[in-house]
Amino acid sequence: MTATASASPRAAAAPWRFRQPSALPGFGLTFGFAVTWLSLIVLIPLAALVMRASGLGLDGIWRITSSPRVLAALQTSFGLSLAAAAVNAVFGLLVAWVLTRYEFPGRRLLDAVVDLPFALPTAVAGIALAAIYAPNGWIGGLVAPLGIQIAFTPLGIFIALVFVGLPFVVRTVQPVLADFDREIEEASATLGATRRQTIVRVVLPALLPAVLTGFALAFGRAVGEYGSVIFIAGNLPFKSEIAPLLIVIQLEEFNYAGATAIATVMLAISFLLLLAINLLQAFSRRRFGHV
């Protein structure tokens, strides 16, 4: 009894080790392969981009990215991407809830339709959205008499970003919701909680990490989206021009310095936003992981 008690403080004070004991062999090989593959696919290309932009110096990068046209494009891209990801977080959770918790005719078909933005070429999606929401389209024609124009405006960009980002939230939340223990909901009801209180205080906190993950994935997809946006955006400077299009324009003009500067700023902003989302996700896991 004494030996066990004396060993516990030493075990608790043991320093963190890089390699944790595991029954699975090959840690060194698999870790080296993972780091090498991640470096080749992600880290080295991004480092090359930053190094190319660093040749301009901070003054040169600031001069390019602080121009009114670039600032307007960055504001359009990041503002609409955050708004689209927030909408997808809400309605993606709702879609996942319906597909997981209810049985109805056509549920399998609806579940398959969710994945269409994954498989559909972005150019095809952009053409389809532009045709539907144009002033003479099915939906655009209905709202045009009200003085509302969807296509070729920031509203059209927002709809395109919602379209491409919805599956990320649904497919992230759906398995977590399917594995959620129904007994917890029954225990909440037994203790006198209403259905609404159970959802707000028990179910939603447990789903929050998954929702934040889907939000981050949808935001990341929206920021870099190009093909489905340019057809419905109108691409008007200071109004409906996105940052990825501005990068393509710089490349077509052989202004590689300007393109790398804009891309580097987008990379930095995206990294900071995703880092903040991941920190919030980690906090929610610690706070609500055992709800």
GROMACS .gro file of C-alpha atoms in nm:
model
  291
    1MET     CA    1   0.000   0.000   0.000
    2THR     CA    2   0.286   0.234   0.094
    3ALA     CA    3   0.482   0.147  -0.218
    4THR     CA    4   0.184   0.219  -0.439
    5ALA     CA    5   0.119   0.551  -0.269
    6SER     CA    6   0.484   0.653  -0.300
    7ALA     CA    7   0.491   0.562  -0.668
    8SER     CA    8   0.188   0.770  -0.758
    9PRO     CA    9   0.352   1.114  -0.711
   10ARG     CA   10   0.651   1.001  -0.920
   11ALA     CA   11   0.418   0.881  -1.195
   12ALA     CA   12   0.225   1.207  -1.185
   13ALA     CA   13   0.546   1.409  -1.198
   14ALA     CA   14   0.694   1.207  -1.485
   15PRO     CA   15   0.802   1.437  -1.769
   16TRP     CA   16   0.616   1.430  -2.099
   17ARG     CA   17   0.778   1.193  -2.345
   18PHE     CA   18   0.784   1.242  -2.723
   19ARG     CA   19   0.717   0.874  -2.786
   20GLN     CA   20   0.437   0.731  -2.577
   21PRO     CA   21   0.428   0.355  -2.507
   22SER     CA   22   0.215   0.174  -2.762
   23ALA     CA   23   0.140  -0.184  -2.859
   24LEU     CA   24   0.168  -0.090  -3.227
   25PRO     CA   25   0.521  -0.107  -3.371
   26GLY     CA   26   0.684   0.121  -3.627
   27PHE     CA   27   0.637   0.460  -3.462
   28GLY     CA   28   0.962   0.603  -3.596
   29LEU     CA   29   0.895   0.490  -3.953
   30THR     CA   30   0.536   0.608  -3.965
   31PHE     CA   31   0.617   0.939  -3.793
   32GLY     CA   32   0.900   1.008  -4.037
   33PHE     CA   33   0.679   0.921  -4.333
   34ALA     CA   34   0.400   1.148  -4.205
   35VAL     CA   35   0.633   1.444  -4.152
   36THR     CA   36   0.800   1.393  -4.492
   37TRP     CA   37   0.471   1.366  -4.676
   38LEU     CA   38   0.325   1.668  -4.497
   39SER     CA   39   0.637   1.869  -4.576
   40LEU     CA   40   0.634   1.778  -4.946
   41ILE     CA   41   0.265   1.843  -4.995
   42VAL     CA   42   0.200   2.138  -4.762
   43LEU     CA   43   0.495   2.292  -4.582
   44ILE     CA   44   0.751   2.323  -4.863
   45PRO     CA   45   0.512   2.482  -5.118
   46LEU     CA   46   0.387   2.729  -4.858
   47ALA     CA   47   0.742   2.806  -4.749
   48ALA     CA   48   0.838   2.869  -5.113
   49LEU     CA   49   0.545   3.110  -5.144
   50VAL     CA   50   0.648   3.302  -4.833
   51MET     CA   51   1.013   3.312  -4.943
   52ARG     CA   52   0.913   3.446  -5.284
   53ALA     CA   53   0.705   3.719  -5.124
   54SER     CA   54   0.974   3.800  -4.868
   55GLY     CA   55   1.194   3.924  -5.151
   56LEU     CA   56   0.966   4.226  -5.170
   57GLY     CA   57   1.028   4.317  -4.808
   58LEU     CA   58   0.762   4.424  -4.563
   59ASP     CA   59   0.731   4.763  -4.731
   60GLY     CA   60   0.672   4.607  -5.070
   61ILE     CA   61   0.414   4.360  -4.939
   62TRP     CA   62   0.236   4.638  -4.751
   63ARG     CA   63   0.239   4.864  -5.058
   64ILE     CA   64   0.076   4.595  -5.272
   65THR     CA   65  -0.177   4.461  -5.025
   66SER     CA   66  -0.280   4.800  -4.886
   67SER     CA   67  -0.403   4.926  -5.222
   68PRO     CA   68  -0.778   4.996  -5.218
   69ARG     CA   69  -0.857   4.727  -5.476
   70VAL     CA   70  -0.671   4.454  -5.289
   71LEU     CA   71  -0.823   4.554  -4.955
   72ALA     CA   72  -1.171   4.547  -5.108
   73ALA     CA   73  -1.108   4.201  -5.255
   74LEU     CA   74  -0.975   4.068  -4.924
   75GLN     CA   75  -1.271   4.211  -4.737
   76THR     CA   76  -1.510   4.050  -4.983
   77SER     CA   77  -1.341   3.710  -4.967
   78PHE     CA   78  -1.296   3.683  -4.591
   79GLY     CA   79  -1.616   3.860  -4.492
   80LEU     CA   80  -1.840   3.650  -4.715
   81SER     CA   81  -1.648   3.332  -4.629
   82LEU     CA   82  -1.703   3.384  -4.256
   83ALA     CA   83  -2.071   3.463  -4.314
   84ALA     CA   84  -2.120   3.157  -4.536
   85ALA     CA   85  -1.941   2.931  -4.287
   86ALA     CA   86  -2.158   3.063  -4.002
   87VAL     CA   87  -2.476   2.995  -4.200
   88ASN     CA   88  -2.350   2.649  -4.291
   89ALA     CA   89  -2.274   2.577  -3.926
   90VAL     CA   90  -2.638   2.641  -3.834
   91PHE     CA   91  -2.814   2.480  -4.128
   92GLY     CA   92  -2.556   2.203  -4.164
   93LEU     CA   93  -2.631   2.103  -3.805
   94LEU     CA   94  -3.003   2.110  -3.887
   95VAL     CA   95  -2.956   1.893  -4.197
   96ALA     CA   96  -2.739   1.646  -4.006
   97TRP     CA   97  -3.001   1.630  -3.731
   98VAL     CA   98  -3.281   1.553  -3.978
   99LEU     CA   99  -3.078   1.289  -4.163
  100THR     CA  100  -2.968   1.120  -3.841
  101ARG     CA  101  -3.269   1.139  -3.612
  102TYR     CA  102  -3.565   1.094  -3.848
  103GLU     CA  103  -3.682   0.824  -4.085
  104PHE     CA  104  -3.876   0.943  -4.393
  105PRO     CA  105  -3.916   0.847  -4.758
  106GLY     CA  106  -3.624   0.966  -4.968
  107ARG     CA  107  -3.386   1.005  -4.676
  108ARG     CA  108  -3.115   0.803  -4.853
  109LEU     CA  109  -3.153   1.016  -5.164
  110LEU     CA  110  -3.133   1.338  -4.963
  111ASP     CA  111  -2.828   1.204  -4.784
  112ALA     CA  112  -2.659   1.142  -5.120
  113VAL     CA  113  -2.753   1.487  -5.251
  114VAL     CA  114  -2.552   1.646  -4.969
  115ASP     CA  115  -2.232   1.517  -5.131
  116LEU     CA  116  -2.302   1.671  -5.474
  117PRO     CA  117  -2.092   1.985  -5.410
  118PHE     CA  118  -1.797   1.750  -5.342
  119ALA     CA  119  -1.827   1.570  -5.676
  120LEU     CA  120  -1.960   1.849  -5.896
  121PRO     CA  121  -1.691   2.046  -6.086
  122THR     CA  122  -1.677   2.399  -5.952
  123ALA     CA  123  -1.721   2.551  -6.297
  124VAL     CA  124  -2.040   2.350  -6.350
  125ALA     CA  125  -2.169   2.462  -6.010
  126GLY     CA  126  -2.092   2.825  -6.093
  127ILE     CA  127  -2.269   2.809  -6.429
  128ALA     CA  128  -2.573   2.639  -6.272
  129LEU     CA  129  -2.596   2.893  -5.990
  130ALA     CA  130  -2.555   3.185  -6.229
  131ALA     CA  131  -2.831   3.049  -6.453
  132ILE     CA  132  -3.071   2.999  -6.163
  133TYR     CA  133  -3.008   3.327  -5.982
  134ALA     CA  134  -2.965   3.553  -6.286
  135PRO     CA  135  -3.237   3.818  -6.335
  136ASN     CA  136  -3.398   3.596  -6.598
  137GLY     CA  137  -3.340   3.272  -6.406
  138TRP     CA  138  -3.584   3.057  -6.210
  139ILE     CA  139  -3.517   3.218  -5.874
  140GLY     CA  140  -3.362   3.544  -5.987
  141GLY     CA  141  -3.665   3.617  -6.202
  142LEU     CA  142  -3.894   3.580  -5.900
  143VAL     CA  143  -3.709   3.836  -5.687
  144ALA     CA  144  -3.613   4.075  -5.968
  145PRO     CA  145  -3.954   4.254  -5.961
  146LEU     CA  146  -3.886   4.323  -5.592
  147GLY     CA  147  -3.566   4.507  -5.682
  148ILE     CA  148  -3.343   4.229  -5.554
  149GLN     CA  149  -3.052   4.114  -5.769
  150ILE     CA  150  -2.868   3.800  -5.661
  151ALA     CA  151  -2.635   3.703  -5.943
  152PHE     CA  152  -2.337   3.927  -6.018
  153THR     CA  153  -2.346   4.077  -5.668
  154PRO     CA  154  -2.186   3.988  -5.332
  155LEU     CA  155  -2.511   3.807  -5.249
  156GLY     CA  156  -2.444   3.569  -5.537
  157ILE     CA  157  -2.093   3.505  -5.403
  158PHE     CA  158  -2.240   3.430  -5.062
  159ILE     CA  159  -2.482   3.175  -5.208
  160ALA     CA  160  -2.202   3.003  -5.401
  161LEU     CA  161  -1.988   2.979  -5.087
  162VAL     CA  162  -2.279   2.835  -4.889
  163PHE     CA  163  -2.332   2.580  -5.166
  164VAL     CA  164  -1.974   2.452  -5.165
  165GLY     CA  165  -1.932   2.458  -4.785
  166LEU     CA  166  -2.249   2.288  -4.661
  167PRO     CA  167  -2.125   1.925  -4.699
  168PHE     CA  168  -1.825   1.992  -4.474
  169VAL     CA  169  -2.047   2.074  -4.177
  170VAL     CA  170  -2.301   1.798  -4.243
  171ARG     CA  171  -2.042   1.524  -4.284
  172THR     CA  172  -1.850   1.641  -3.976
  173VAL     CA  173  -2.148   1.662  -3.742
  174GLN     CA  174  -2.344   1.362  -3.871
  175PRO     CA  175  -2.125   1.079  -3.732
  176VAL     CA  176  -2.089   1.253  -3.396
  177LEU     CA  177  -2.465   1.293  -3.373
  178ALA     CA  178  -2.520   0.932  -3.477
  179ASP     CA  179  -2.287   0.810  -3.199
  180PHE     CA  180  -2.441   1.035  -2.935
  181ASP     CA  181  -2.565   0.828  -2.640
  182ARG     CA  182  -2.945   0.845  -2.626
  183GLU     CA  183  -2.933   0.743  -2.261
  184ILE     CA  184  -2.796   1.087  -2.175
  185GLU     CA  185  -3.103   1.248  -2.328
  186GLU     CA  186  -3.327   1.004  -2.140
  187ALA     CA  187  -3.148   1.081  -1.814
  188SER     CA  188  -3.197   1.453  -1.877
  189ALA     CA  189  -3.569   1.399  -1.934
  190THR     CA  190  -3.588   1.183  -1.620
  191LEU     CA  191  -3.438   1.467  -1.417
  192GLY     CA  192  -3.718   1.694  -1.532
  193ALA     CA  193  -3.559   1.879  -1.823
  194THR     CA  194  -3.778   1.976  -2.115
  195ARG     CA  195  -3.693   1.873  -2.470
  196ARG     CA  196  -3.565   2.221  -2.542
  197GLN     CA  197  -3.348   2.228  -2.229
  198THR     CA  198  -3.204   1.888  -2.320
  199ILE     CA  199  -3.108   2.005  -2.668
  200VAL     CA  200  -2.961   2.338  -2.553
  201ARG     CA  201  -2.781   2.218  -2.239
  202VAL     CA  202  -2.692   1.857  -2.323
  203VAL     CA  203  -2.690   1.783  -2.695
  204LEU     CA  204  -2.558   2.108  -2.846
  205PRO     CA  205  -2.259   2.142  -2.608
  206ALA     CA  206  -2.152   1.788  -2.699
  207LEU     CA  207  -2.181   1.870  -3.070
  208LEU     CA  208  -2.001   2.205  -3.044
  209PRO     CA  209  -1.648   2.071  -3.122
  210ALA     CA  210  -1.777   1.896  -3.435
  211VAL     CA  211  -1.969   2.206  -3.542
  212LEU     CA  212  -1.657   2.419  -3.500
  213THR     CA  213  -1.458   2.169  -3.706
  214GLY     CA  214  -1.716   2.185  -3.982
  215PHE     CA  215  -1.716   2.564  -3.959
  216ALA     CA  216  -1.337   2.573  -4.002
  217LEU     CA  217  -1.348   2.334  -4.300
  218ALA     CA  218  -1.629   2.530  -4.466
  219PHE     CA  219  -1.445   2.857  -4.409
  220GLY     CA  220  -1.121   2.719  -4.550
  221ARG     CA  221  -1.300   2.594  -4.861
  222ALA     CA  222  -1.484   2.924  -4.907
  223VAL     CA  223  -1.175   3.145  -4.881
  224GLY     CA  224  -0.997   2.960  -5.159
  225GLU     CA  225  -1.302   2.899  -5.378
  226TYR     CA  226  -1.262   3.025  -5.734
  227GLY     CA  227  -1.441   2.821  -6.001
  228SER     CA  228  -1.796   2.840  -5.871
  229VAL     CA  229  -1.766   3.207  -5.773
  230ILE     CA  230  -1.635   3.380  -6.084
  231PHE     CA  231  -1.942   3.283  -6.287
  232ILE     CA  232  -2.190   3.433  -6.042
  233ALA     CA  233  -1.984   3.715  -5.892
  234GLY     CA  234  -1.977   3.963  -6.178
  235ASN     CA  235  -1.610   4.026  -6.085
  236LEU     CA  236  -1.649   4.402  -6.052
  237PRO     CA  237  -1.358   4.572  -5.869
  238PHE     CA  238  -1.453   4.721  -5.532
  239LYS     CA  239  -1.789   4.541  -5.547
  240SER     CA  240  -1.781   4.169  -5.628
  241GLU     CA  241  -1.417   4.087  -5.692
  242ILE     CA  242  -1.265   3.813  -5.476
  243ALA     CA  243  -0.901   3.783  -5.375
  244PRO     CA  244  -0.832   3.454  -5.562
  245LEU     CA  245  -0.948   3.619  -5.885
  246LEU     CA  246  -0.718   3.912  -5.818
  247ILE     CA  247  -0.427   3.670  -5.779
  248VAL     CA  248  -0.512   3.510  -6.115
  249ILE     CA  249  -0.527   3.855  -6.276
  250GLN     CA  250  -0.182   3.938  -6.139
  251LEU     CA  251  -0.044   3.611  -6.276
  252GLU     CA  252  -0.195   3.675  -6.619
  253GLU     CA  253  -0.022   4.012  -6.619
  254PHE     CA  254   0.306   3.837  -6.521
  255ASN     CA  255   0.309   4.033  -6.196
  256TYR     CA  256   0.434   3.740  -5.989
  257ALA     CA  257   0.546   3.966  -5.706
  258GLY     CA  258   0.197   4.108  -5.664
  259ALA     CA  259   0.038   3.763  -5.683
  260THR     CA  260   0.269   3.615  -5.418
  261ALA     CA  261   0.220   3.916  -5.191
  262ILE     CA  262  -0.159   3.884  -5.200
  263ALA     CA  263  -0.137   3.506  -5.157
  264THR     CA  264   0.095   3.543  -4.857
  265VAL     CA  265  -0.139   3.787  -4.686
  266MET     CA  266  -0.432   3.551  -4.750
  267LEU     CA  267  -0.227   3.266  -4.607
  268ALA     CA  268  -0.142   3.465  -4.293
  269ILE     CA  269  -0.499   3.578  -4.231
  270SER     CA  270  -0.639   3.229  -4.294
  271PHE     CA  271  -0.383   3.072  -4.060
  272LEU     CA  272  -0.464   3.314  -3.779
  273LEU     CA  273  -0.839   3.266  -3.817
  274LEU     CA  274  -0.811   2.886  -3.832
  275LEU     CA  275  -0.576   2.890  -3.532
  276ALA     CA  276  -0.832   3.088  -3.335
  277ILE     CA  277  -1.106   2.844  -3.437
  278ASN     CA  278  -0.892   2.545  -3.340
  279LEU     CA  279  -0.816   2.699  -3.000
  280LEU     CA  280  -1.187   2.758  -2.947
  281GLN     CA  281  -1.253   2.400  -3.054
  282ALA     CA  282  -0.994   2.268  -2.806
  283PHE     CA  283  -1.150   2.477  -2.529
  284SER     CA  284  -1.497   2.345  -2.612
  285ARG     CA  285  -1.368   1.987  -2.604
  286ARG     CA  286  -1.223   2.041  -2.257
  287ARG     CA  287  -1.528   2.229  -2.136
  288PHE     CA  288  -1.806   2.018  -2.287
  289GLY     CA  289  -1.631   1.692  -2.365
  290HIS     CA  290  -1.808   1.505  -2.085
  291VAL     CA  291  -2.148   1.671  -2.106
   0.00000   0.00000   0.00000
